[in-house]
mmCIF file of C-alpha atoms in Angstrom:
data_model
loop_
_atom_site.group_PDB
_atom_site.id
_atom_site.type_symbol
_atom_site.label_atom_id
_atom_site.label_comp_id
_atom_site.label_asym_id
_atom_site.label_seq_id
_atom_site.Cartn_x
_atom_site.Cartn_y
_atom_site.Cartn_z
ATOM 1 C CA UNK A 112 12.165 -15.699 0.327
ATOM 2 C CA UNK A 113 8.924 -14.704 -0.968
ATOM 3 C CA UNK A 114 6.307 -11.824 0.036
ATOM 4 C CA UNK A 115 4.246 -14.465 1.608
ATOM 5 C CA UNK A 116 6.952 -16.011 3.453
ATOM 6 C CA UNK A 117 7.829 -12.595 4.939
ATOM 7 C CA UNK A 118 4.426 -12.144 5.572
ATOM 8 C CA UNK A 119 3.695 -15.617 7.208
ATOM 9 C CA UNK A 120 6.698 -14.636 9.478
ATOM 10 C CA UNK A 121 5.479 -11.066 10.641
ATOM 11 C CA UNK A 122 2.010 -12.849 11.123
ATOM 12 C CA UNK A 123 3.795 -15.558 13.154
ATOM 13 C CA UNK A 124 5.222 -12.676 15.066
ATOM 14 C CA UNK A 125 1.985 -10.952 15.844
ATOM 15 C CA UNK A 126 0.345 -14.636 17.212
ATOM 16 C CA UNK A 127 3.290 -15.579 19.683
ATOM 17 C CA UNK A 128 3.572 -11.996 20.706
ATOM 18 C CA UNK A 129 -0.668 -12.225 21.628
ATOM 19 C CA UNK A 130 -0.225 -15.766 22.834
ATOM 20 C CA UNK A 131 2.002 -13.826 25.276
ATOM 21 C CA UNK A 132 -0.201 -11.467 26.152
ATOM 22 C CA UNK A 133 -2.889 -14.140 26.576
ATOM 23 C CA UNK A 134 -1.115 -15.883 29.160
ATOM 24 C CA UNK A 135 0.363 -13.453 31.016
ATOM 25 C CA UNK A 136 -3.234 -11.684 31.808
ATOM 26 C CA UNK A 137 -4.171 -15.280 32.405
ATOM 27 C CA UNK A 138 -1.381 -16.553 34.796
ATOM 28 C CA UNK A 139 1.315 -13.671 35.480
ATOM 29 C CA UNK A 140 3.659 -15.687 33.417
ATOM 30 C CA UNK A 141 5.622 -15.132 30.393
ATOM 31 C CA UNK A 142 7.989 -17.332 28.339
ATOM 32 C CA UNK A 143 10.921 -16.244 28.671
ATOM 33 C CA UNK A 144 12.318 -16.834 24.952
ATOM 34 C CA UNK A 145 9.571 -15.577 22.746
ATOM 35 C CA UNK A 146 9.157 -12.847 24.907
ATOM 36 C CA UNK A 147 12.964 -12.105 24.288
ATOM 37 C CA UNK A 148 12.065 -12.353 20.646
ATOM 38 C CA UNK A 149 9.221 -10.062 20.947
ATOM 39 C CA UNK A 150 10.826 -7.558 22.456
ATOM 40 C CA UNK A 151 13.725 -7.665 20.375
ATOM 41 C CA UNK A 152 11.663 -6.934 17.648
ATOM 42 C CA UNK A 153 10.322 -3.970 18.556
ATOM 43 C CA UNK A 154 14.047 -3.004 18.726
ATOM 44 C CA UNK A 155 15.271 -3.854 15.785
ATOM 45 C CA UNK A 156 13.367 -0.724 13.812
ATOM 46 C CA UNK A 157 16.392 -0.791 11.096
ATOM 47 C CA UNK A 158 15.871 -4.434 9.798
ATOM 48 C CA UNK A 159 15.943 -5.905 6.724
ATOM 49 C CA UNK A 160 13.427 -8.614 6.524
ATOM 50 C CA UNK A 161 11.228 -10.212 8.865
ATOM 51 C CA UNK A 162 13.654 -13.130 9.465
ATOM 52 C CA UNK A 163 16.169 -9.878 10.885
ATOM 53 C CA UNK A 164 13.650 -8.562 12.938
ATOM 54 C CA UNK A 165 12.910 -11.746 14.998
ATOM 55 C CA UNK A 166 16.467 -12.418 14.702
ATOM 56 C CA UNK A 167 16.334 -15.843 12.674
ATOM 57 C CA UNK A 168 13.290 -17.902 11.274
ATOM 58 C CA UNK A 169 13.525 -20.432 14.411
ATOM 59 C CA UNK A 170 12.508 -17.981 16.868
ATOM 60 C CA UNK A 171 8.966 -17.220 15.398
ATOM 61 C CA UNK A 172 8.718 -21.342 15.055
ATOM 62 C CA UNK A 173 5.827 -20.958 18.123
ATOM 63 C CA UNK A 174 3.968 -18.375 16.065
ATOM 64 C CA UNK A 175 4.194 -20.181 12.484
ATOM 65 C CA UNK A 176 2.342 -23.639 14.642
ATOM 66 C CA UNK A 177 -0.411 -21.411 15.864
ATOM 67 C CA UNK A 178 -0.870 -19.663 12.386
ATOM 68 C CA UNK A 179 -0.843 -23.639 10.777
ATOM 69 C CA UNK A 180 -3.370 -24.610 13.934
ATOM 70 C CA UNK A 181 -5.952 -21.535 12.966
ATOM 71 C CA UNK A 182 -5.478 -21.794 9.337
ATOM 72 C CA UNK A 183 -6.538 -25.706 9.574
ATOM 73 C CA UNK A 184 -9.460 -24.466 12.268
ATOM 74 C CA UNK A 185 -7.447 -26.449 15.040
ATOM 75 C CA UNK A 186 -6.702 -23.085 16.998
ATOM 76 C CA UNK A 187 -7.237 -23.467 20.563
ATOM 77 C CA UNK A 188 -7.953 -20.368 21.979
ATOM 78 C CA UNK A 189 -10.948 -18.176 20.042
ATOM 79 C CA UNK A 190 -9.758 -14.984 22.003
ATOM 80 C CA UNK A 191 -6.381 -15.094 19.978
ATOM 81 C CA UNK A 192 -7.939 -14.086 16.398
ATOM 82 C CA UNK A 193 -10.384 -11.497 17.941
ATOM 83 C CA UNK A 194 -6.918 -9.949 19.982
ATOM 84 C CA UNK A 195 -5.056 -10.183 16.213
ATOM 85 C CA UNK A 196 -8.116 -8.636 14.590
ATOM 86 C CA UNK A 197 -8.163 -5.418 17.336
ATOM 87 C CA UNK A 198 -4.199 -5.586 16.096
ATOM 88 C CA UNK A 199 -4.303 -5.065 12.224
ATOM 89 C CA UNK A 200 -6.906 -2.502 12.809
ATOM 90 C CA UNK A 201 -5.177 -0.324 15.450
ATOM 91 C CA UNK A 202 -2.013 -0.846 12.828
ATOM 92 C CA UNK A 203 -4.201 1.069 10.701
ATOM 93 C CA UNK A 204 -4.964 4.257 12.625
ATOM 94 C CA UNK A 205 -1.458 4.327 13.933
ATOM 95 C CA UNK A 206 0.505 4.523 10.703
ATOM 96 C CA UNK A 207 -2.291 7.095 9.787
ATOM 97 C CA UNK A 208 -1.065 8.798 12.879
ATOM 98 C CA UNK A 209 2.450 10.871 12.371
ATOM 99 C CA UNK A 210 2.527 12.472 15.739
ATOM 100 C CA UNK A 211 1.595 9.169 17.608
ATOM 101 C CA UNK A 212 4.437 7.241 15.094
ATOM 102 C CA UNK A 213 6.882 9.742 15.931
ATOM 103 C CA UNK A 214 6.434 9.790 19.868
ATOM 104 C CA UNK A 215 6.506 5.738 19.521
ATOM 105 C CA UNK A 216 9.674 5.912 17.258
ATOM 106 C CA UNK A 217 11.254 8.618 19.780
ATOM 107 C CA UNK A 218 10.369 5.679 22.700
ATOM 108 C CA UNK A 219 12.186 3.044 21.355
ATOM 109 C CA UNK A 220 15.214 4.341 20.212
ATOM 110 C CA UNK A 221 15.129 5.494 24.304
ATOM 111 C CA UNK A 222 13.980 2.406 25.883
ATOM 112 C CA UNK A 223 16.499 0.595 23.554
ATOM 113 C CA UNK A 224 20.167 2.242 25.473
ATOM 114 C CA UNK A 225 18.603 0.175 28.610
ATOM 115 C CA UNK A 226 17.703 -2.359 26.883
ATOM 116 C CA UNK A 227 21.292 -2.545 25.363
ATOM 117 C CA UNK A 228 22.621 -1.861 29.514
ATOM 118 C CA UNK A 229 20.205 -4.116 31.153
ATOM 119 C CA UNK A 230 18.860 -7.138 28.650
ATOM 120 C CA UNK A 231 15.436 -6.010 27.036
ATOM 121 C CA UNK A 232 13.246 -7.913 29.351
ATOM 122 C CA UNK A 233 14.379 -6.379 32.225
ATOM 123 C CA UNK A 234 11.589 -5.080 34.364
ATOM 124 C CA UNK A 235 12.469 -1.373 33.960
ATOM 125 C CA UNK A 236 12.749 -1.745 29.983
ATOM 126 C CA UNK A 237 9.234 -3.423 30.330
ATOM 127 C CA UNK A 238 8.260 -0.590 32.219
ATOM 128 C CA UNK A 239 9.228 1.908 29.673
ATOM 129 C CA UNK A 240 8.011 0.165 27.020
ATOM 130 C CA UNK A 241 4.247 -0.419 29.039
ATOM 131 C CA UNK A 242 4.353 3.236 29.786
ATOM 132 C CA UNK A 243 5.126 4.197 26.371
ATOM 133 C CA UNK A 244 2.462 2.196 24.852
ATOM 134 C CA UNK A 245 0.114 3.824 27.588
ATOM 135 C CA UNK A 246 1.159 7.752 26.581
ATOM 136 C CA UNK A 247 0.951 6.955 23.213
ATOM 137 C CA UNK A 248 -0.962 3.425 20.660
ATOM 138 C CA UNK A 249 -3.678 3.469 24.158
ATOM 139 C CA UNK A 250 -5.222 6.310 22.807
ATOM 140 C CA UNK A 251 -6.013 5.314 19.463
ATOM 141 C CA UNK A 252 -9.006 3.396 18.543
ATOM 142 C CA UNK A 253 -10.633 0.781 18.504
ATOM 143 C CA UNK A 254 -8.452 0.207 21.703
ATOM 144 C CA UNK A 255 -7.290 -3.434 22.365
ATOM 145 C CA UNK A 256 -9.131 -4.890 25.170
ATOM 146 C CA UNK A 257 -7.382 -8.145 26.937
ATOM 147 C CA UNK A 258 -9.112 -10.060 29.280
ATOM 148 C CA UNK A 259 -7.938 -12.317 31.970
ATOM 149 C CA UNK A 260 -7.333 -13.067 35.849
ATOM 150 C CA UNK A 261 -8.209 -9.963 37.408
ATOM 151 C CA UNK A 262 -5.431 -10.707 39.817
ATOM 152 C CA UNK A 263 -2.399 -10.392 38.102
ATOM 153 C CA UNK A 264 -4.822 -6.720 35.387
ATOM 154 C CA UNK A 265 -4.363 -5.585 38.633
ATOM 155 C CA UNK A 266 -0.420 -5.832 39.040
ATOM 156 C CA UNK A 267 1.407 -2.859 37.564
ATOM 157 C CA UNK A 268 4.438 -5.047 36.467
ATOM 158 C CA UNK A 269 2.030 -7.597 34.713
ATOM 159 C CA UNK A 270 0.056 -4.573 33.205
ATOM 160 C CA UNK A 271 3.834 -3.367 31.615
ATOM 161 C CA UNK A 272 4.338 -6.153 30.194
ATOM 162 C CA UNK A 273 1.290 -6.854 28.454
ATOM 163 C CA UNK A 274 1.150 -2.816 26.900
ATOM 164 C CA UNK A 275 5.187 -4.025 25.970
ATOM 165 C CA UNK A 276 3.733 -7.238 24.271
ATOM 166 C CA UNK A 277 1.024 -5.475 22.565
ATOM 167 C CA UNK A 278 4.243 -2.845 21.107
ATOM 168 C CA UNK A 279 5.731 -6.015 19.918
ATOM 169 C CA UNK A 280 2.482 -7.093 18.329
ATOM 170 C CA UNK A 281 1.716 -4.105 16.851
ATOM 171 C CA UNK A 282 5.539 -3.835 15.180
ATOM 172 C CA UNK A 283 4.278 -7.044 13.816
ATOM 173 C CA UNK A 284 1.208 -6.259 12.668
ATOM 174 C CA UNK A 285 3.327 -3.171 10.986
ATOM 175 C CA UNK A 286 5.414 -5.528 9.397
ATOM 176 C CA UNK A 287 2.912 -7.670 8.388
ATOM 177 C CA UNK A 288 1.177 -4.772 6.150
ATOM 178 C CA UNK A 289 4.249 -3.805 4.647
ATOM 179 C CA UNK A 290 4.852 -6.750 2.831
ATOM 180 C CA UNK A 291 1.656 -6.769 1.521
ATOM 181 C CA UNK A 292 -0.441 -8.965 4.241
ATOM 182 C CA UNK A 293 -4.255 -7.978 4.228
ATOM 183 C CA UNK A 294 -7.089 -9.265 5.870
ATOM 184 C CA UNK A 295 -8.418 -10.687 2.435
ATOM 185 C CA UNK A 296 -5.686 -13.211 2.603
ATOM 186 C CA UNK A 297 -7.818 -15.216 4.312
ATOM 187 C CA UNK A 298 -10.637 -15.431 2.898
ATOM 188 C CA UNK A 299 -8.945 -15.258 -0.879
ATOM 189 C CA UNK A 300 -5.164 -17.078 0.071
ATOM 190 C CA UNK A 301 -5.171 -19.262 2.815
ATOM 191 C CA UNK A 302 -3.443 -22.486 0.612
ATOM 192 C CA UNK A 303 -0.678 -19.947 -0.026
ATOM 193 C CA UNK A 304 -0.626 -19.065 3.494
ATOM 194 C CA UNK A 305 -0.643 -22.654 4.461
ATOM 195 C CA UNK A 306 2.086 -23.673 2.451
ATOM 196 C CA UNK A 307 4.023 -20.970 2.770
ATOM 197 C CA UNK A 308 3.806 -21.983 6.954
ATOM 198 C CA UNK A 309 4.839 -25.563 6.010
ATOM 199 C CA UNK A 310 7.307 -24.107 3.837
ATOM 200 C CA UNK A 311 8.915 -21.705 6.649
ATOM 201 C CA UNK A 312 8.643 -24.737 9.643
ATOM 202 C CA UNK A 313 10.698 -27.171 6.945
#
């Protein structure tokens, strides 16, 4: 597989883990596979490739059709790419961050014995992941800002699970940069990108 396949899949990671986010601060409701995948992602810290990390090329297939939907203009929602955007540039200040890495690290490898006991959407793992995301990438700017029904930003459970989606995005977002992905892509690549998309959905 080539850089830009790795890096299509890390960016498909990072647009289903925000289309998450997206409609859980919009209706209170998650789906329950790629939010499996996201979350096992931001497990999986000792991966391979990209394909390890989401545990197999079909379950980032969501993400790769939004990234061929905004690479052809066809995306639907114009908060996604903003919420992406606010991603890539947190990713920046947080790998410039040791202590802040370190603490996140430290998290994970905790958060991940429940998530071994307990399956790693269960509520308390998506508590400890929110709350870890709150101690820690929440105070680093610029600061992700998601908008949506103000009745479920007001539920503590939803509000954990969006901070544990935004982890996920983030470990995308990570990912993403170390296989080379950089915001020039797309203004200089996007026909690689593209193909490499069709290439990766067969």
């Amino acid at each position: 597989m080539s850089d830009m396949h790795e890096r299509m899949l890390a960016l498909a990671g990072l647009a289903q883990a925000l289309r998450q986010v997206r409609r859980v601060a919009e209706t209170g409701q998650a789906e329950g596979t790629v939010l499996e995948t996201a979350l096992g992602s931001v497990f999986r810290i000792d991966a391979d490739s990209p394909a390890d990390v989401y545990d197999g090329v079909p379950n980032v297939r969501p993400g790769l059709m939004l990234v061929r939907d905004y690479l052809a203009n066809k995306g639907q929602d114009p908060l996604l790419p903003k919420l992406a955007l606010a991603v890539t540039q947190l990713e920046r200040r947080f790998v410039q961050d040791d202590d802040i890495a370190g603490r996140v690290h430290e998290g994970i490898l905790a958060a991940r014995i429940d998530a071994e006991r307990l399956g790693t959407a269960h509520p308390e793992v998506l508590a400890k992941l929110g709350s870890l995301y709150a101690d820690t990438v929440s105070h680093l700017r610029p600061r992700v800002l998601v908008q949506g029904n103000p009745h479920y930003l007001g539920q503590a459970a939803i509000v954990a699970e969006i901070r544990a989606m935004l982890l996920a995005a983030l470990r995308s977002a990570v990912l993403w940069r170390q296989f080379g992905g950089s915001p020039w892509d797309f203004l200089l690549r996007r026909g690689a990108m593209a193909q490499a998309v069709e290439d990766l959905l067969g």
